Coordinates of C-alpha atoms and ligand atoms in Angstrom, one line a residue:
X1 CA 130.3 140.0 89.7
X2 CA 132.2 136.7 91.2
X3 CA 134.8 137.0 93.6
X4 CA 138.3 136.5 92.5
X5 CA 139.0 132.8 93.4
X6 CA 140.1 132.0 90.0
X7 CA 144.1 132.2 90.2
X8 CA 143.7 134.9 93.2
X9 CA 145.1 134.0 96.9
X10 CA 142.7 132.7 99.1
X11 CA 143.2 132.6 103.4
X12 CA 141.4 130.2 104.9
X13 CA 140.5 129.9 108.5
X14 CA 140.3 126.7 110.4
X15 CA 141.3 124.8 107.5
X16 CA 142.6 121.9 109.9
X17 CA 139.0 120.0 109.9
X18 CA 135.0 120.2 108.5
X19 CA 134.2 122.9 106.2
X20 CA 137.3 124.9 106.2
X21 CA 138.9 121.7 104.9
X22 CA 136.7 120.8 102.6
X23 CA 136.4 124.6 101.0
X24 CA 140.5 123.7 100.7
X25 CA 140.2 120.5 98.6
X26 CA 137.8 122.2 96.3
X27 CA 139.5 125.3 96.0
X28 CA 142.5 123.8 95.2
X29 CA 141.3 122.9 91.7
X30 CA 140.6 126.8 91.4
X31 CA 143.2 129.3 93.3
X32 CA 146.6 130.0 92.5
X33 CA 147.3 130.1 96.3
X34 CA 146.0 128.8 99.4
X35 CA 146.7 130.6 103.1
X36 CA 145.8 127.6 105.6
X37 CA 145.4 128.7 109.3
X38 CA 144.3 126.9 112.0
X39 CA 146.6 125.7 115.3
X40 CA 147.0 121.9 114.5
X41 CA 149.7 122.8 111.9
X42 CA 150.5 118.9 111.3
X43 CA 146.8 118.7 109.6
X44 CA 147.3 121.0 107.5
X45 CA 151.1 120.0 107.0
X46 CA 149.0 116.5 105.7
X47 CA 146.6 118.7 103.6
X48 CA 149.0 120.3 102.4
X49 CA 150.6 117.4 101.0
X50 CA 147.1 115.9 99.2
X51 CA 146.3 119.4 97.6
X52 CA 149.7 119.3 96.1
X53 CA 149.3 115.2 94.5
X54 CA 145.9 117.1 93.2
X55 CA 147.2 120.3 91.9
X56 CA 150.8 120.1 91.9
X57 CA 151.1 124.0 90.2
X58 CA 149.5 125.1 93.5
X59 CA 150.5 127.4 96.0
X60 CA 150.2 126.8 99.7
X61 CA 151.1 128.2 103.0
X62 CA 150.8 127.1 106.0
X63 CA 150.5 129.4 108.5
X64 CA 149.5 127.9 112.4
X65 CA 147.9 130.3 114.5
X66 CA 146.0 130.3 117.7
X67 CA 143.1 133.2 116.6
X68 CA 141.9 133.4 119.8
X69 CA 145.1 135.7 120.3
X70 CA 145.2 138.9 118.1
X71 CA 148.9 138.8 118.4
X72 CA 148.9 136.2 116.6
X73 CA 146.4 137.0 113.9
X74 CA 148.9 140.6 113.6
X75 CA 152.1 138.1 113.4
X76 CA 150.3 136.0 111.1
X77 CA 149.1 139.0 108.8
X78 CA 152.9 140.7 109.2
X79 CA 153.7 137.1 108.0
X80 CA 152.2 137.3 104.8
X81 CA 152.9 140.8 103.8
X82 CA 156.9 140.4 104.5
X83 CA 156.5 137.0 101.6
X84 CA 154.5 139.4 99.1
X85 CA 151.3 137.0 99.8
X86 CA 148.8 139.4 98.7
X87 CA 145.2 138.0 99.9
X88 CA 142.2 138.2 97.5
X89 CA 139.4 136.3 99.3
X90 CA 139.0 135.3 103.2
X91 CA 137.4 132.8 104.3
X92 CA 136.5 133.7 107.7
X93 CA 135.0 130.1 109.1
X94 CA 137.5 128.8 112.4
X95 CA 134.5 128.9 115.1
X96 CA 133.5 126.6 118.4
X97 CA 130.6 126.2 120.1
X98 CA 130.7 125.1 124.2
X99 CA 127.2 123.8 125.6
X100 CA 126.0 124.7 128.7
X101 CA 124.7 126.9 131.0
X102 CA 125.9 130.1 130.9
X103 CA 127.1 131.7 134.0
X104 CA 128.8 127.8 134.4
X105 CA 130.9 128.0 131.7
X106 CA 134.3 129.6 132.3
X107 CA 135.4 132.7 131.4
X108 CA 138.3 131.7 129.5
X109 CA 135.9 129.6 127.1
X110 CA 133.7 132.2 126.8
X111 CA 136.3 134.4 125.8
X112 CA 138.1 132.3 123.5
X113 CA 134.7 131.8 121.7
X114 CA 134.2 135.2 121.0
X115 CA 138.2 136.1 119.7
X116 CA 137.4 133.1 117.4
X117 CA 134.3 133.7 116.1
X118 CA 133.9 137.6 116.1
X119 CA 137.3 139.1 117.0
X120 CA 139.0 137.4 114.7
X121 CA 136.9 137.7 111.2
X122 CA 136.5 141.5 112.5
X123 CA 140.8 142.0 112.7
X124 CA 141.5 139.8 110.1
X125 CA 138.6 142.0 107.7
X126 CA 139.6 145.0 109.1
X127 CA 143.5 144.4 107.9
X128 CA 142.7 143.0 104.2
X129 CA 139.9 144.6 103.3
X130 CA 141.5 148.0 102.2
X131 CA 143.9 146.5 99.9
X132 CA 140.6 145.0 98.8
X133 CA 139.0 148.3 98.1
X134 CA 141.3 150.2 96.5
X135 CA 142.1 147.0 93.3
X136 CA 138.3 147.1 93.0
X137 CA 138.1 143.4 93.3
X138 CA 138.1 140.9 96.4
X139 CA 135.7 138.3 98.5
X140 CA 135.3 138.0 101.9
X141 CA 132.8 134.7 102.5
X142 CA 132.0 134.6 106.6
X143 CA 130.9 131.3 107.6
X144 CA 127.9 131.7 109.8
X145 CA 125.3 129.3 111.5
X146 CA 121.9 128.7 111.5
X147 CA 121.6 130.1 114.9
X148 CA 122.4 133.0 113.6
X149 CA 118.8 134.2 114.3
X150 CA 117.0 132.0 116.6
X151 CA 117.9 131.1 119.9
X152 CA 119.2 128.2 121.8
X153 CA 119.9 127.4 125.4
X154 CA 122.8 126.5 126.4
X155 CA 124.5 127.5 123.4
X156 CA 124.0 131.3 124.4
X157 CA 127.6 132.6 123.9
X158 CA 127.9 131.1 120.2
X159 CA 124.6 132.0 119.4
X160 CA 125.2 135.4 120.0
X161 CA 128.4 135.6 118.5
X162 CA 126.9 134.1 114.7
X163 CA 124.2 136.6 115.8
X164 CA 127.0 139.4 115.2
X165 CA 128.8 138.0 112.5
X166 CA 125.3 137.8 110.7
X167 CA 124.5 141.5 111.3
X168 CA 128.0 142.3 110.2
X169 CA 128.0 140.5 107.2
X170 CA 124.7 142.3 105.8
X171 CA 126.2 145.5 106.9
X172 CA 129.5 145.1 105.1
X173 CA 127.9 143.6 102.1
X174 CA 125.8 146.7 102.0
X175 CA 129.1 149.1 102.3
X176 CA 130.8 147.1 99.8
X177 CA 128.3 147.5 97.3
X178 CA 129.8 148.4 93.5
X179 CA 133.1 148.5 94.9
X180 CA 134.4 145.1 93.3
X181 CA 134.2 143.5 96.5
X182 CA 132.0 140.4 97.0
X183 CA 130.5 139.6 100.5
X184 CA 128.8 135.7 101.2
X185 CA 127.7 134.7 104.5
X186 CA 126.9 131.1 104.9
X187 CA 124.6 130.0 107.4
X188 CA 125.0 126.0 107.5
X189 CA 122.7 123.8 109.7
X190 CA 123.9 120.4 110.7
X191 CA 127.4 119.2 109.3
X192 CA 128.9 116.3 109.9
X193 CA 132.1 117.8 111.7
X194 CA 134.4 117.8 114.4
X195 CA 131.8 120.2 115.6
X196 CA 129.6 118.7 117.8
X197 CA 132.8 116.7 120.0
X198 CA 134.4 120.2 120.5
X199 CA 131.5 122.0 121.8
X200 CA 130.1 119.0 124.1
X201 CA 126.8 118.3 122.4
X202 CA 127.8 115.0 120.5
X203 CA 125.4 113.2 122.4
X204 CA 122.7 115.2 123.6
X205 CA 119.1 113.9 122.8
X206 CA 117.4 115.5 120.3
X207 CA 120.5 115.5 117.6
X208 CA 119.4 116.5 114.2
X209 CA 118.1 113.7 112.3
X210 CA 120.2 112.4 109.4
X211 CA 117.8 113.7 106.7
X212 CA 118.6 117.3 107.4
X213 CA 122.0 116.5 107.9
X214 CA 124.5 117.3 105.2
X215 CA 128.4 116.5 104.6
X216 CA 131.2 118.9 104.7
X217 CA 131.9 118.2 101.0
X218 CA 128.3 119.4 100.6
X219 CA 128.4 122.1 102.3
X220 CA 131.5 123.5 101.2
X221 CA 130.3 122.9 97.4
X222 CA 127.0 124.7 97.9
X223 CA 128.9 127.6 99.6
X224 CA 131.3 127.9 97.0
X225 CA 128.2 127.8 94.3
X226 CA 126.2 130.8 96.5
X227 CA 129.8 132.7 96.4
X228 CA 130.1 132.3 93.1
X229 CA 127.2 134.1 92.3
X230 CA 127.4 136.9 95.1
X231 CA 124.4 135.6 96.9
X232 CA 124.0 137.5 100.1
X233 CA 123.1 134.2 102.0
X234 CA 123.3 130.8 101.4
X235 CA 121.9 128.1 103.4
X236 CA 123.3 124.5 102.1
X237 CA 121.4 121.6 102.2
X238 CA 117.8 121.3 100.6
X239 CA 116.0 120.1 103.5
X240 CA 117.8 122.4 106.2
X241 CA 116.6 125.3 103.2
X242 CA 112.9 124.1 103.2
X243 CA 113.1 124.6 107.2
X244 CA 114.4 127.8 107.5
X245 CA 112.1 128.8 105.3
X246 CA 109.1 127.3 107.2
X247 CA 110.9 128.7 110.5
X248 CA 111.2 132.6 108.8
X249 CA 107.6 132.9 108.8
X250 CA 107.2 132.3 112.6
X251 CA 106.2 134.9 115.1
X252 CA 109.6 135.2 117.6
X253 CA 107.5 134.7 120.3
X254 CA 107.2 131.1 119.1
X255 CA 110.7 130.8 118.6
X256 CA 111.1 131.7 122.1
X257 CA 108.6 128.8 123.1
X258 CA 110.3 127.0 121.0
X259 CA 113.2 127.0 122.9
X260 CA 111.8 126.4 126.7
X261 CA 111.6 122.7 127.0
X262 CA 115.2 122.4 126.2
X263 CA 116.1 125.4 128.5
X264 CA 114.1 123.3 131.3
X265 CA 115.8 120.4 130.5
X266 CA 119.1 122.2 130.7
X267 CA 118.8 124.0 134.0
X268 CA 116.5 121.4 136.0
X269 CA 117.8 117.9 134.1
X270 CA 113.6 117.5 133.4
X271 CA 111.1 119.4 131.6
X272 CA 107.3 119.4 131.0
X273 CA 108.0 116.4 128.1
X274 CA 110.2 114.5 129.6
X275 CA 109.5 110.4 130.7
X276 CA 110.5 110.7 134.2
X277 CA 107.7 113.6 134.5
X278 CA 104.8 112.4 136.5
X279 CA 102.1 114.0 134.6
X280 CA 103.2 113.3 131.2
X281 CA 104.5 110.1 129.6
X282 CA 106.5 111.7 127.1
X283 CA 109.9 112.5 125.9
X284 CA 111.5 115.9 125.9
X285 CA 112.7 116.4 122.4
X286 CA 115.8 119.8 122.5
X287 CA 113.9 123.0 120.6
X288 CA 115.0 123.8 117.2
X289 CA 117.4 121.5 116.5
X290 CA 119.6 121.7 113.8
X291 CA 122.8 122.6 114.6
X292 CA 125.0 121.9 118.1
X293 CA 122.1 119.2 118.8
Ligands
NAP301 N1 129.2 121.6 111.9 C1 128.1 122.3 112.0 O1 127.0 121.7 112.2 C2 128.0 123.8 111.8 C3 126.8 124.3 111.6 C4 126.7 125.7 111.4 C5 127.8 126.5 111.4 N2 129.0 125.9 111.6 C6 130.2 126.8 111.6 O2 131.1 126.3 110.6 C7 132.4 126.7 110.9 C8 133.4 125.5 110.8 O3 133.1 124.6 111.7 P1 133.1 123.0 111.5 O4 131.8 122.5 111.6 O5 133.9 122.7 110.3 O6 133.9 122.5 112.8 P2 135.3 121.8 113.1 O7 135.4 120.6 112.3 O8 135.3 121.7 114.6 O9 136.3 122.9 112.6 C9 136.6 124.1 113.3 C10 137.9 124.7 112.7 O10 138.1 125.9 113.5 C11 139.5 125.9 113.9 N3 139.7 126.7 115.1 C12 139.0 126.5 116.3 N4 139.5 127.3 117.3 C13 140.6 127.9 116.7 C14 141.6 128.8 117.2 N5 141.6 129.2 118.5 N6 142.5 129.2 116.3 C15 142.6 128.8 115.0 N7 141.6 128.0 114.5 C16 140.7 127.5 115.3 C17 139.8 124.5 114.1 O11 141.3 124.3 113.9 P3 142.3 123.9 115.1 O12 141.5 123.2 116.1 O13 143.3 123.1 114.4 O14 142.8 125.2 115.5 C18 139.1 123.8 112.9 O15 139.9 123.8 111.7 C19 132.4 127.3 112.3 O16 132.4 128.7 112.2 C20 131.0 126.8 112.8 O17 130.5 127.7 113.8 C21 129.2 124.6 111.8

């Protein structure tokens, strides 16, 4: 069973940059209509604008919405039903990341992570999903994270938030079974996005090295590929996949070691491996790594 991309209506979110983009320029050779949301609405005004010179029989529809207020996710789906757009496939993948230490960070930010990145795939599911159901055919593709289960100081609140969307995803998928509706959760490591600047960790030591670090073209393709074929999870990238499948067969209690020299380094600026430590000579590398780092 594939989901209905081919001349159905697809809603992307946080279409305005990275993957969301790129899943636009490749879709656009595929759908009959694309929904773009995100809040810079002169991006995706320009996008716009390139995915009709490529495909000028396209549909598209811009739609700006801040998804950090449900408000506007209800206006934006109100939107859409009063101009007939009936949605076949979301693309749930708007999401930010914020580093740093956790009862720092301000509230605001650590609410306006989780509207975005939970809250808002859950309202926007919750409202298109039934029309889903009952035509026996739709796709919901949830872009995840690689964090989605490890752990990673200073990146607690997003962490936990692709935690969710990762046991959500399964659950769904598992509900949705036979029904006609196809459920794809994506789980990238590092992507050469607007990422890292927005969440603060463009120049932390440690960053993942360029060999496991894969464009948003990539990524979006090998999504689009795992989608295609109803695969439950897809991991993009062929080194990134080779790691997580190295990482799967450790005990959590290593993951949690894992992750204590960063927290260290974090909370006290030093840690057991880092050069200005007088009984070591060595440098602290950040635990983990892919993603954020
Ligand atoms: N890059 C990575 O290394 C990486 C790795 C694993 C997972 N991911 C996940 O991949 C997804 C896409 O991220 P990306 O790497 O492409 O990052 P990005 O380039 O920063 O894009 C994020 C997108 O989310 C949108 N967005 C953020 N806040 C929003 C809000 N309040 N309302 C509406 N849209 C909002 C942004 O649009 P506006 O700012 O215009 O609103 C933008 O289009 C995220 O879910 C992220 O967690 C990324």
């Amino acid at each position: 069973m594939r989901p209905p991309i081919d001349s159905g209506t697809v809603l992307i979110t946080g279409a305005s940059s990275g993957i969301g983009r790129e899943l636009a320029r490749q879709l656009a050779r595929r759908a009959r209509t694309l929904v773009l949301v995100a809040r810079r609405e002169e991006r995706l005004e320009a996008l716009r604008d390139e995915l009709l010179e490529r495909n000028p029989t396209l549909g598209v529809v811009v739609e700006r919405c801040d998804l950090a207020q449900p408000d506007e996710v209800d206006s934006l789906l109100d939107s859409l039903h009063r101009h007939l757009v009936r949605v076949d496939v979301l693309v749930n993948n708007a999401g930010l990341g914020d580093y740093g230490l956790y009862e720092q960070e301000s509230w605001a930010r650590i609410h306006q992570m989780v509207q975005v990145n939970v809250t808002a795939p859950l309202l926007l599911t919750h409202r298109l999903l039934r029309r889903m159901v009952e035509r026996k055919r739709g796709g919901i593709l949830n872009i995840g994270s690689c964090w989605a289960r490890a752990f990673l100081p200073g990146l607690a609140v997003y962490n936990g938030t692709k935690h969710f969307l990762d046991g959500f995803t399964e659950s769904l998928r598992l509900e949705l079974m036979g029904t006609g509706v196809v459920v794809t959760q994506v789980a990238p490591g590092p992507v050469d996005t607007e990422f890292n600047e927005v969440a603060g960790t463009q120049t932390l030591a440690g960053r993942a090295p360029s060999w496991l670090r894969i464009s948003a073209a990539q990524c979006a393709r090998e999504a689009l590929e795992g989608f295609d074929r109803a695969r439950p999870l897809v991991h993009p990238g062929l080194a990134y996949r080779w790691l997580v499948r190295m990482s799967s067969l450790m005990p959590r209690g290593v993951l949690r070691a894992a992750g204590l020299p960063a927290a260290r380094q974090l909370r006290h600026g030093t840690s057991l491996l880092d050069p200005a430590h007088p009984d070591t000579g060595q440098r602290v590398l950040l635990a983990g790594g892919p993603e954020g780092v």
